[in-house]
């Protein structure tokens, strides 16, 4: 039996294989021929075509804000990823990493897609547990912890212990909102139209919450008035607003969760600090910014984007732990 942890993320699918480690991290993306519905490209190859395809081809993201929006496309993509990491015909057990408070109907969609892709046994666990496990934080009943995972389409916020979630929520806010907002912001400030790949790259290279950070990069786009190609130099300060708006919103909700906690739990949270994960937490200065907003220490794992699937890997390798944290 091959044991996998699968994080079928809005933007990136990550797979951990017990005995091997992380074996896949690829865009959750396909391209589809419009008239026939046929899938032409999968994963990273499909995402590279974003904004560059001919009229006859659509670039599709089968997971939107953490939720499967096309079971057909999600199933085909999952099968493609599985073929890359396990031999055809092998029996597979998989733990799917899902957002905090994931609805039963959403889970059923993942279950159907997983079964159709040939996975024998399917388990689910919520992001907050996996995020801290992936950061080597031991979970116990008596020591509650606080975690925030900021992905592309979903942010999970929770205070929890091995016994379960004490207070938590997920919200449809993440890196994708920032990318869309950056496109509008660059159009307003530089009169330049850019595509979503450029916007994401811009956020990921010069996006920063460090005050007076003066990194910059050259981006290419189309002049809105003349319609001609044009390049501009964009600095961290130029895009701080469309990043901060969403981080502030997340901090506001995290504060609400903290305020709901019983006094004893609150004290433990303050002592233990906050554990951050998710690709967006790569933004320079984010941990310090969040720490200042919430008035508590913030821990950032070495590779925040992989923390959840790493935690999933820990859980699939430990049957007793998996029984405790899996969703029934
Ligand atoms: N260096 C970086 N700086 C800023 N953002 C980054 C960086 N690297 C990745 N990201 C962003 O992180 C997001 C992807 O993170 P992650 O893989 O955790 O999300 P996901 O699991 O696919 O989505 P979700 O959890 O919302 O379903 C994307 O929005 C991506 O642009
Ligand atoms: Mg995620």
Short mmCIF file of C-alpha atoms and ligand atoms in Angstrom, two decimals:
data_model
loop_
_atom_site.label_atom_id
_atom_site.label_comp_id
_atom_site.label_asym_id
_atom_site.label_seq_id
_atom_site.Cartn_x
_atom_site.Cartn_y
_atom_site.Cartn_z
CA UNK A 1 0.00 0.00 0.00
CA UNK A 2 1.42 3.38 -1.02
CA UNK A 3 0.63 6.18 1.39
CA UNK A 4 0.32 9.74 0.14
CA UNK A 5 -0.57 13.13 1.57
CA UNK A 6 -2.18 15.29 -1.11
CA UNK A 7 -2.68 19.05 -0.84
CA UNK A 8 -4.90 19.80 -3.84
CA UNK A 9 -4.40 23.56 -3.48
CA UNK A 10 -6.12 26.36 -5.39
CA UNK A 11 -2.82 27.26 -7.02
CA UNK A 12 -0.36 24.42 -6.40
CA UNK A 13 -0.90 20.69 -5.84
CA UNK A 14 1.67 19.16 -3.50
CA UNK A 15 2.11 15.44 -2.92
CA UNK A 16 4.10 13.74 -0.18
CA UNK A 17 4.89 10.05 -0.56
CA UNK A 18 5.70 8.09 2.57
CA UNK A 19 9.28 6.88 2.34
CA UNK A 20 10.24 9.43 -0.32
CA UNK A 21 9.12 12.89 0.91
CA UNK A 22 7.65 15.61 -1.30
CA UNK A 23 7.44 14.11 -4.78
CA UNK A 24 5.33 16.70 -6.61
CA UNK A 25 4.53 20.42 -6.54
CA UNK A 26 2.76 21.61 -9.68
CA UNK A 27 0.19 24.17 -10.72
CA UNK A 28 -3.41 23.00 -10.24
CA UNK A 29 -4.12 23.96 -13.82
CA UNK A 30 -5.21 22.48 -17.17
CA UNK A 31 -5.81 23.83 -20.66
CA UNK A 32 -8.97 22.78 -22.46
CA UNK A 33 -9.88 22.86 -26.14
CA UNK A 34 -13.08 24.94 -26.19
CA UNK A 35 -15.07 23.14 -28.87
CA UNK A 36 -14.31 19.55 -27.88
CA UNK A 37 -13.67 19.95 -24.14
CA UNK A 38 -10.51 17.92 -24.58
CA UNK A 39 -7.70 18.56 -22.08
CA UNK A 40 -4.53 19.65 -23.91
CA UNK A 41 -2.03 20.41 -21.14
CA UNK A 42 -1.68 19.67 -17.42
CA UNK A 43 0.01 21.27 -14.42
CA UNK A 44 2.92 23.68 -14.85
CA UNK A 45 2.86 23.29 -18.61
CA UNK A 46 -0.76 24.47 -18.64
CA UNK A 47 -0.15 27.42 -16.31
CA UNK A 48 2.70 28.71 -18.48
CA UNK A 49 0.12 29.24 -21.23
CA UNK A 50 -1.96 31.64 -19.10
CA UNK A 51 -2.70 34.76 -21.18
CA UNK A 52 -0.91 33.30 -24.21
CA UNK A 53 -3.41 30.79 -25.57
CA UNK A 54 -5.26 31.10 -28.85
CA UNK A 55 -9.00 31.74 -28.86
CA UNK A 56 -9.75 28.02 -29.09
CA UNK A 57 -8.05 27.16 -25.78
CA UNK A 58 -9.08 27.93 -22.19
CA UNK A 59 -6.73 27.88 -19.21
CA UNK A 60 -8.73 26.43 -16.28
CA UNK A 61 -8.14 26.08 -12.55
CA UNK A 62 -10.32 23.15 -11.39
CA UNK A 63 -9.94 24.15 -7.72
CA UNK A 64 -11.25 27.64 -6.90
CA UNK A 65 -10.96 29.12 -3.41
CA UNK A 66 -10.20 25.63 -2.07
CA UNK A 67 -13.26 24.04 -3.66
CA UNK A 68 -13.43 21.68 -6.65
CA UNK A 69 -15.37 23.51 -9.35
CA UNK A 70 -15.06 20.93 -12.11
CA UNK A 71 -14.99 17.30 -11.06
CA UNK A 72 -14.11 16.22 -14.60
CA UNK A 73 -11.06 18.49 -14.90
CA UNK A 74 -9.99 17.96 -11.27
CA UNK A 75 -10.23 14.19 -11.74
CA UNK A 76 -8.18 14.18 -14.92
CA UNK A 77 -5.56 16.43 -13.34
CA UNK A 78 -5.32 14.35 -10.17
CA UNK A 79 -4.94 11.20 -12.25
CA UNK A 80 -2.17 12.87 -14.25
CA UNK A 81 -0.33 13.82 -11.03
CA UNK A 82 -0.78 10.32 -9.56
CA UNK A 83 0.69 8.75 -12.70
CA UNK A 84 3.80 10.83 -12.08
CA UNK A 85 4.32 9.57 -8.53
CA UNK A 86 2.91 6.01 -8.33
CA UNK A 87 2.91 3.07 -10.73
CA UNK A 88 -0.33 2.31 -12.53
CA UNK A 89 -2.33 -0.31 -10.63
CA UNK A 90 -0.61 0.26 -7.28
CA UNK A 91 -2.96 0.42 -4.32
CA UNK A 92 -2.96 3.87 -2.81
CA UNK A 93 -4.17 5.38 0.44
CA UNK A 94 -4.27 9.18 0.52
CA UNK A 95 -4.77 11.86 3.14
CA UNK A 96 -6.24 15.02 1.63
CA UNK A 97 -5.35 18.33 3.28
CA UNK A 98 -8.46 20.55 3.40
CA UNK A 99 -9.19 24.06 4.75
CA UNK A 100 -10.42 24.59 8.32
CA UNK A 101 -14.16 23.89 8.57
CA UNK A 102 -14.34 22.38 5.06
CA UNK A 103 -17.98 21.60 4.21
CA UNK A 104 -19.14 17.98 3.95
CA UNK A 105 -20.37 18.56 0.36
CA UNK A 106 -16.95 19.92 -0.61
CA UNK A 107 -15.30 16.89 0.92
CA UNK A 108 -17.64 14.58 -0.97
CA UNK A 109 -16.49 16.14 -4.24
CA UNK A 110 -12.84 15.47 -3.35
CA UNK A 111 -13.80 11.93 -2.35
CA UNK A 112 -15.50 11.23 -5.70
CA UNK A 113 -12.60 12.73 -7.65
CA UNK A 114 -10.06 10.71 -5.62
CA UNK A 115 -11.99 7.48 -6.10
CA UNK A 116 -12.35 8.10 -9.82
CA UNK A 117 -8.58 8.65 -10.00
CA UNK A 118 -8.10 5.18 -8.50
CA UNK A 119 -7.27 6.00 -4.87
CA UNK A 120 -8.34 3.08 -2.66
CA UNK A 121 -8.67 4.67 0.75
CA UNK A 122 -9.32 8.38 1.28
CA UNK A 123 -8.87 10.35 4.51
CA UNK A 124 -9.18 14.06 5.27
CA UNK A 125 -7.51 16.36 7.78
CA UNK A 126 -7.80 20.10 8.28
CA UNK A 127 -4.99 22.47 7.37
CA UNK A 128 -4.23 23.95 10.84
CA UNK A 129 -3.26 20.54 12.32
CA UNK A 130 -1.12 19.67 9.33
CA UNK A 131 0.48 23.10 9.17
CA UNK A 132 1.92 22.85 12.69
CA UNK A 133 2.85 19.18 12.33
CA UNK A 134 4.80 20.17 9.23
CA UNK A 135 6.62 22.75 11.34
CA UNK A 136 7.62 20.06 13.85
CA UNK A 137 5.37 21.42 16.58
CA UNK A 138 4.27 18.55 18.84
CA UNK A 139 0.50 18.43 19.28
CA UNK A 140 -1.01 17.53 22.64
CA UNK A 141 -4.37 17.85 24.39
CA UNK A 142 -3.07 20.22 27.02
CA UNK A 143 -1.10 22.70 24.94
CA UNK A 144 -3.28 24.55 22.41
CA UNK A 145 -1.63 26.32 19.48
CA UNK A 146 -2.64 29.03 17.02
CA UNK A 147 -2.00 28.77 13.28
CA UNK A 148 -2.70 30.77 10.13
CA UNK A 149 -2.24 29.29 6.64
CA UNK A 150 -2.45 31.81 3.78
CA UNK A 151 -2.79 30.10 0.40
CA UNK A 152 -3.82 31.36 -3.01
CA UNK A 153 -7.57 31.19 -2.47
CA UNK A 154 -8.18 30.29 1.17
CA UNK A 155 -6.86 31.36 4.54
CA UNK A 156 -7.37 29.01 7.49
CA UNK A 157 -7.15 30.46 10.99
CA UNK A 158 -7.49 28.28 14.08
CA UNK A 159 -6.71 27.80 17.75
CA UNK A 160 -6.65 24.07 18.45
CA UNK A 161 -5.12 21.18 20.31
CA UNK A 162 -4.92 17.46 19.61
CA UNK A 163 -8.50 17.32 20.91
CA UNK A 164 -9.79 19.47 18.07
CA UNK A 165 -10.45 23.03 16.94
CA UNK A 166 -11.27 25.40 19.81
CA UNK A 167 -12.08 28.35 17.57
CA UNK A 168 -11.35 28.71 13.88
CA UNK A 169 -12.54 29.68 10.46
CA UNK A 170 -11.54 29.74 6.85
CA UNK A 171 -12.00 32.75 4.58
CA UNK A 172 -11.75 33.08 0.82
CA UNK A 173 -8.82 35.47 0.86
CA UNK A 174 -5.31 34.75 -0.37
CA UNK A 175 -2.59 35.42 -2.90
CA UNK A 176 -4.97 35.36 -5.88
CA UNK A 177 -6.87 38.37 -4.51
CA UNK A 178 -3.58 40.24 -4.27
CA UNK A 179 -2.63 39.31 -7.85
CA UNK A 180 -5.95 40.63 -9.22
CA UNK A 181 -5.70 43.81 -7.15
CA UNK A 182 -2.08 44.38 -8.29
CA UNK A 183 -3.24 44.27 -11.95
CA UNK A 184 -5.74 47.10 -11.25
CA UNK A 185 -3.24 49.03 -9.17
CA UNK A 186 -0.54 48.90 -11.89
CA UNK A 187 -3.14 50.02 -14.45
CA UNK A 188 -4.08 53.01 -12.25
CA UNK A 189 -0.57 54.09 -11.28
CA UNK A 190 1.45 53.29 -14.42
CA UNK A 191 -1.30 53.20 -17.07
CA UNK A 192 0.03 49.75 -17.91
CA UNK A 193 -2.01 46.60 -18.51
CA UNK A 194 -0.30 43.45 -17.21
CA UNK A 195 -1.33 39.78 -17.20
CA UNK A 196 -1.90 37.58 -14.18
CA UNK A 197 1.40 35.69 -14.51
CA UNK A 198 3.28 39.00 -14.43
CA UNK A 199 1.24 40.19 -11.49
CA UNK A 200 1.91 37.02 -9.48
CA UNK A 201 5.62 37.14 -10.30
CA UNK A 202 5.73 40.79 -9.26
CA UNK A 203 4.13 40.00 -5.89
CA UNK A 204 6.45 37.04 -5.34
CA UNK A 205 9.65 38.91 -6.16
CA UNK A 206 9.23 42.44 -4.78
CA UNK A 207 6.14 42.09 -2.57
CA UNK A 208 7.19 43.19 0.91
CA UNK A 209 5.73 44.38 4.19
CA UNK A 210 9.05 45.72 5.39
CA UNK A 211 8.84 49.48 5.69
CA UNK A 212 11.12 51.33 3.26
CA UNK A 213 11.97 48.10 1.41
CA UNK A 214 13.24 49.36 -1.92
CA UNK A 215 13.55 46.25 -4.05
CA UNK A 216 12.43 46.74 -7.61
CA UNK A 217 12.00 44.86 -10.86
CA UNK A 218 11.22 45.63 -14.49
CA UNK A 219 7.87 44.41 -15.79
CA UNK A 220 6.48 44.31 -19.31
CA UNK A 221 2.92 45.14 -20.27
CA UNK A 222 0.78 47.08 -22.71
CA UNK A 223 0.38 50.85 -22.53
CA UNK A 224 -3.32 51.45 -21.86
CA UNK A 225 -3.50 54.59 -24.06
CA UNK A 226 -1.30 53.69 -27.01
CA UNK A 227 -1.82 49.91 -26.91
CA UNK A 228 1.93 49.46 -27.45
CA UNK A 229 4.26 47.27 -25.35
CA UNK A 230 6.03 49.17 -22.56
CA UNK A 231 8.28 48.32 -19.59
CA UNK A 232 8.32 50.00 -16.19
CA UNK A 233 10.32 49.58 -13.02
CA UNK A 234 8.08 48.66 -10.07
CA UNK A 235 9.22 48.78 -6.44
CA UNK A 236 8.00 47.10 -3.25
CA UNK A 237 6.39 50.39 -2.18
CA UNK A 238 4.41 50.53 -5.44
CA UNK A 239 2.55 47.29 -4.62
CA UNK A 240 2.43 47.34 -0.84
CA UNK A 241 -1.17 48.60 -0.77
CA UNK A 242 -2.80 45.70 -2.68
CA UNK A 243 -0.95 43.26 -0.41
CA UNK A 244 -1.58 45.01 2.90
CA UNK A 245 -5.33 45.26 2.32
CA UNK A 246 -5.69 41.47 2.44
CA UNK A 247 -3.15 40.85 5.19
CA UNK A 248 -4.96 43.43 7.34
CA UNK A 249 -8.27 41.65 6.69
CA UNK A 250 -6.70 38.32 7.73
CA UNK A 251 -5.25 39.92 10.88
CA UNK A 252 -8.69 41.33 11.69
CA UNK A 253 -10.28 37.86 11.50
CA UNK A 254 -7.41 36.28 13.43
CA UNK A 255 -8.04 38.86 16.15
CA UNK A 256 -11.74 37.88 16.22
CA UNK A 257 -10.79 34.21 16.65
CA UNK A 258 -8.41 35.10 19.48
CA UNK A 259 -11.11 37.13 21.22
CA UNK A 260 -13.45 34.12 21.22
CA UNK A 261 -11.05 31.97 23.24
CA UNK A 262 -11.48 31.03 26.90
CA UNK A 263 -8.97 32.83 29.16
CA UNK A 264 -6.76 29.78 29.76
CA UNK A 265 -6.47 29.10 26.05
CA UNK A 266 -5.74 32.77 25.38
CA UNK A 267 -2.85 32.65 27.80
CA UNK A 268 -1.42 29.55 26.10
CA UNK A 269 -1.71 31.23 22.68
CA UNK A 270 0.20 34.24 23.89
CA UNK A 271 2.93 32.03 25.33
CA UNK A 272 3.25 29.73 22.30
CA UNK A 273 2.89 32.37 19.60
CA UNK A 274 1.47 32.07 16.13
CA UNK A 275 2.50 29.50 13.47
CA UNK A 276 2.39 30.75 9.89
CA UNK A 277 2.27 28.70 6.68
CA UNK A 278 1.10 28.92 3.07
CA UNK A 279 2.88 30.33 0.02
CA UNK A 280 1.84 33.94 0.75
CA UNK A 281 3.85 33.83 4.00
CA UNK A 282 6.96 34.04 1.81
CA UNK A 283 6.28 37.77 1.49
CA UNK A 284 9.19 39.59 3.10
CA UNK A 285 8.35 40.95 6.53
CA UNK A 286 4.97 39.22 6.75
CA UNK A 287 5.73 37.38 10.00
CA UNK A 288 6.94 40.57 11.70
CA UNK A 289 3.94 42.51 10.38
CA UNK A 290 1.46 39.89 11.63
CA UNK A 291 3.29 39.69 14.94
CA UNK A 292 2.90 43.45 15.38
CA UNK A 293 -0.79 43.40 14.43
CA UNK A 294 -1.69 40.53 16.78
CA UNK A 295 0.77 41.40 19.52
CA UNK A 296 2.19 37.91 19.70
CA UNK A 297 5.33 36.16 18.53
CA UNK A 298 5.07 34.72 15.00
CA UNK A 299 6.92 31.59 13.84
CA UNK A 300 7.57 31.06 10.16
CA UNK A 301 8.61 27.65 8.88
CA UNK A 302 11.55 27.26 6.49
CA UNK A 303 9.34 26.54 3.50
CA UNK A 304 5.88 27.82 4.41
CA UNK A 305 4.29 26.66 1.15
CA UNK A 306 5.21 23.01 1.90
CA UNK A 307 4.36 22.98 5.62
CA UNK A 308 0.84 21.55 5.21
CA UNK A 309 1.79 18.68 2.92
CA UNK A 310 4.82 17.91 5.12
CA UNK A 311 2.43 17.72 8.08
CA UNK A 312 0.23 15.44 5.99
CA UNK A 313 3.29 13.25 5.46
CA UNK A 314 3.86 13.09 9.24
CA UNK A 315 0.25 12.03 9.74
CA UNK A 316 0.23 9.28 7.08
CA UNK A 317 3.34 7.85 8.69
CA UNK A 318 1.72 7.68 12.13
CA UNK A 319 -1.52 5.70 12.30
CA UNK A 320 -2.36 6.74 15.88
CA UNK A 321 -1.90 10.42 15.04
CA UNK A 322 -3.90 10.07 11.84
CA UNK A 323 -6.81 8.54 13.77
CA UNK A 324 -6.80 11.54 16.11
CA UNK A 325 -6.79 14.28 13.51
CA UNK A 326 -8.67 12.85 10.53
CA UNK A 327 -12.18 14.08 9.80
CA UNK A 328 -14.86 11.42 10.37
N1 LIG B 1 7.64 34.32 -2.65
C1 LIG B 1 6.33 34.52 -2.59
N2 LIG B 1 5.84 35.70 -2.19
C2 LIG B 1 4.52 35.91 -2.15
N3 LIG B 1 3.58 35.02 -2.46
C3 LIG B 1 4.01 33.82 -2.86
C4 LIG B 1 5.39 33.50 -2.94
N4 LIG B 1 5.51 32.21 -3.37
C5 LIG B 1 4.25 31.77 -3.57
N5 LIG B 1 3.36 32.73 -3.27
C6 LIG B 1 1.90 32.69 -3.41
O1 LIG B 1 1.38 31.70 -2.57
C7 LIG B 1 0.17 31.19 -3.15
C8 LIG B 1 0.27 29.71 -3.24
O2 LIG B 1 0.46 29.22 -1.94
P1 LIG B 1 -0.05 27.78 -1.52
O3 LIG B 1 0.60 26.77 -2.38
O4 LIG B 1 0.11 27.68 -0.06
O5 LIG B 1 -1.59 27.89 -1.94
P2 LIG B 1 -2.58 26.72 -2.35
O6 LIG B 1 -2.42 25.62 -1.34
O7 LIG B 1 -2.40 26.36 -3.76
O8 LIG B 1 -3.97 27.45 -2.22
P3 LIG B 1 -5.13 27.31 -1.12
O9 LIG B 1 -4.50 26.80 0.14
O10 LIG B 1 -5.66 28.68 -0.98
O11 LIG B 1 -6.11 26.36 -1.72
C9 LIG B 1 0.05 31.82 -4.54
O12 LIG B 1 -0.87 32.90 -4.45
C10 LIG B 1 1.45 32.30 -4.80
O13 LIG B 1 1.51 33.40 -5.67
MG1 LIG B 2 -3.13 25.42 0.61
#
